Short mmCIF file of C-alpha atoms in Angstrom, two decimals:
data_model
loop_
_atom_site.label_atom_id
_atom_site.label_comp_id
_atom_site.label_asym_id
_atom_site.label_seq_id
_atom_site.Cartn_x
_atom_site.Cartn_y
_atom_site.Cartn_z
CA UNK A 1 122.07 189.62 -78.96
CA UNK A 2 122.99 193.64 -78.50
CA UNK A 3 121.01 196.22 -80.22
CA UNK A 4 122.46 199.39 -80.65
CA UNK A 5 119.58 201.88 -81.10
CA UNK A 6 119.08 204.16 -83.64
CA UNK A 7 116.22 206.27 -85.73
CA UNK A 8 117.34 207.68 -88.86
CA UNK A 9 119.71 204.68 -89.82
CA UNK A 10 118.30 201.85 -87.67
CA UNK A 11 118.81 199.77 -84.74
CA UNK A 12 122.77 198.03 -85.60
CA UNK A 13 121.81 194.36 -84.45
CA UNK A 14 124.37 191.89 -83.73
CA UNK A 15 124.58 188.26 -82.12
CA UNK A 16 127.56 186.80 -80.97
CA UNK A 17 128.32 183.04 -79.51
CA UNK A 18 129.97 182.54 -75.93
CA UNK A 19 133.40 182.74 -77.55
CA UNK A 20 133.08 186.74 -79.51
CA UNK A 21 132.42 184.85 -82.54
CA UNK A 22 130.60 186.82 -84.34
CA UNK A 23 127.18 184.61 -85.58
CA UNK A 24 124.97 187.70 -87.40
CA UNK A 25 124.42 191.42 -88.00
CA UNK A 26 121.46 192.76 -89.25
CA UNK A 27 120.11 196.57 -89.21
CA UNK A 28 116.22 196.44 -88.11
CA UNK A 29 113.55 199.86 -87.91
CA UNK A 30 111.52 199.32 -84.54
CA UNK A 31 111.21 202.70 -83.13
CA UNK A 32 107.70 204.63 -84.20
CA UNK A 33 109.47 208.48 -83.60
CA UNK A 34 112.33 209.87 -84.12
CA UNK A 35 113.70 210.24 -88.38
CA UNK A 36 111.55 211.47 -90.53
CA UNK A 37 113.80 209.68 -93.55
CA UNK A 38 111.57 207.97 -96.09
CA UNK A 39 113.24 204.28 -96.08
CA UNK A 40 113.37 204.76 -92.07
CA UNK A 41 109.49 205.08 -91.86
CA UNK A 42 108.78 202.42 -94.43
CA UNK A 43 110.02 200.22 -92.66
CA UNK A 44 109.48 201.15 -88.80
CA UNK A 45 108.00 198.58 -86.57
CA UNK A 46 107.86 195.82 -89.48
CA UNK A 47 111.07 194.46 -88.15
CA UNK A 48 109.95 192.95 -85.24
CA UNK A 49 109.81 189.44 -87.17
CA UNK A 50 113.62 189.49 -88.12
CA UNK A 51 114.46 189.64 -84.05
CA UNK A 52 112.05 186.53 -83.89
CA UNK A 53 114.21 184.82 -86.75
CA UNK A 54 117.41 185.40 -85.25
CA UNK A 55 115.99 183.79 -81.90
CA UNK A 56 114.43 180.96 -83.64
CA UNK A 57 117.87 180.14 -85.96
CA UNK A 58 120.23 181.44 -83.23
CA UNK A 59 118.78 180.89 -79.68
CA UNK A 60 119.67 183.37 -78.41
CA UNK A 61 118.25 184.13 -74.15
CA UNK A 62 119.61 187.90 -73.36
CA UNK A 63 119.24 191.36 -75.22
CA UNK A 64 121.43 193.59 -74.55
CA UNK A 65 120.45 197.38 -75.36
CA UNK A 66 122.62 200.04 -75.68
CA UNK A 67 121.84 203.32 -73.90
CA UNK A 68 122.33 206.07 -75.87
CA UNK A 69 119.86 207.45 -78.82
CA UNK A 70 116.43 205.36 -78.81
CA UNK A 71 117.24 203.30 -75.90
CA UNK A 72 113.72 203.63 -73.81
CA UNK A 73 111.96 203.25 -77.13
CA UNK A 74 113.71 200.36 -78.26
CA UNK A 75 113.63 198.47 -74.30
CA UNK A 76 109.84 199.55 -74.64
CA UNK A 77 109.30 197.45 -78.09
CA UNK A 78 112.03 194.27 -75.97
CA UNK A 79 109.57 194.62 -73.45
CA UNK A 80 106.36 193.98 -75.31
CA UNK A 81 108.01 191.70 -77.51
CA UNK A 82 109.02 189.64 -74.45
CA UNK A 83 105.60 189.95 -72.47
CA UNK A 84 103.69 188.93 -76.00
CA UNK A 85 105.70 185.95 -76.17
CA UNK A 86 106.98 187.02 -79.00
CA UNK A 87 110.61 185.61 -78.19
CA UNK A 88 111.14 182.25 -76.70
CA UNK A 89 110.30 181.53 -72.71
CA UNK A 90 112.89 182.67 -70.44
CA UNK A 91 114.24 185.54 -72.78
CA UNK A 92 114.96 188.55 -70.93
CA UNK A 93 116.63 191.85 -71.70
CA UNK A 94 119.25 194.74 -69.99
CA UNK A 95 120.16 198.30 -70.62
CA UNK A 96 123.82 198.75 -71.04
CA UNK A 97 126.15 201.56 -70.98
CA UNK A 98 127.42 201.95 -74.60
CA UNK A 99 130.01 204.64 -73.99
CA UNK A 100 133.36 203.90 -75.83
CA UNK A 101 131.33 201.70 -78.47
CA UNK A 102 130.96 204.04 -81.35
CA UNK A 103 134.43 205.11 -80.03
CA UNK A 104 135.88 201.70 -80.38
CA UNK A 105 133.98 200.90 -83.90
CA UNK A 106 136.55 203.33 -85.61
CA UNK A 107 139.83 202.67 -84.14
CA UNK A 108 142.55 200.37 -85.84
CA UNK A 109 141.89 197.90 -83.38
CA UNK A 110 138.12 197.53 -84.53
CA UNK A 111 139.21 197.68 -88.12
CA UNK A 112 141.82 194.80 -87.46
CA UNK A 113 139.34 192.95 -85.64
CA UNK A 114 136.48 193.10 -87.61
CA UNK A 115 138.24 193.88 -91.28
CA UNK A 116 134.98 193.16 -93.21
CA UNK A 117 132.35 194.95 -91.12
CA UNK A 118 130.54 197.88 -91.16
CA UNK A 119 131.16 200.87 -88.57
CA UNK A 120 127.61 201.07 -87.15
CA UNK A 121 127.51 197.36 -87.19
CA UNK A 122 130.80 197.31 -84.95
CA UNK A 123 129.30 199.24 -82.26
CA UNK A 124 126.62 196.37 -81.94
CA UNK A 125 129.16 193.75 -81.73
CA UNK A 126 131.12 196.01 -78.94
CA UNK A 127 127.94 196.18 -76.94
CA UNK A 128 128.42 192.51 -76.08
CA UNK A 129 132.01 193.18 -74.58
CA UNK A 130 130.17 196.15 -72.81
CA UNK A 131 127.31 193.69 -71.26
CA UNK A 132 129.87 190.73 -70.47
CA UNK A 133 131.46 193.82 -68.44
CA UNK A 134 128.03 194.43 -66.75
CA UNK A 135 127.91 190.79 -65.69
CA UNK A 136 130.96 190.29 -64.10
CA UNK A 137 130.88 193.72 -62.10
CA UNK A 138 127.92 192.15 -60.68
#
């Protein structure tokens, strides 16, 4: 899973299988500062359930968060999450560089790619690429 962080219009969520395929976007509200907007604070920090559905239906093991804009907040509320057991055993999470994502999101090549998808919700998907990178640099 790869969370792109965001205040005012959410964290972009988005789970992909071993293949790209993409398996599920959603846009969740975890982070307690940042907007002010009024659907933004109705629904901060009540999201934390739909990450736990996505695990339970999905099964997913690795979070990948994106760097930019409400990054230590959101690896703050991973982090708790993780150490509360709120995800399954073994689940762990990594800060990735998310340079080039909102980038990619709007080019002809994301559009082609992704025809039916929102723009925020492509920079999610694109944080995958960006943590399969991370791995094999490693």
């Amino acid at each position: 899973m790869a969370i792109d962080p965001g205040y005012k219009h959410g964290c972009k969520v988005a789970v992909l299988d071993k293949q790209g395929n993409v398996l599920r976007t959603e846009v969740v509200y975890l982070q307690l500062s940042g907007s002010s907007s009024v659907k933004a604070s109705r629904f901060r920090g009540r999201d934390e359930p739909k990450l736990q559905k996505l695990q339970e239906e999905i099964g997913f093991k690795t979070i990948a968060i994106g760097n930019g804009t409400g990054c230590r907040e959101t690896e703050t509320i991973i982090a708790r999450m993780i150490n509360e057991k709120m995800f399954n055993e073994g689940t762990k999470y990594t800060v990735v560089d998310e340079r080039g994502a909102s980038v990619y999101s709007v080019t002809p090549l994301a559009q082609q790619e992704l025809p039916n998808m929102d723009t925020n919700l492509r920079s999610a998907v694109s944080l995958v690429g960006a943590y399969w990178n991370h791995c094999q640099s490693m």
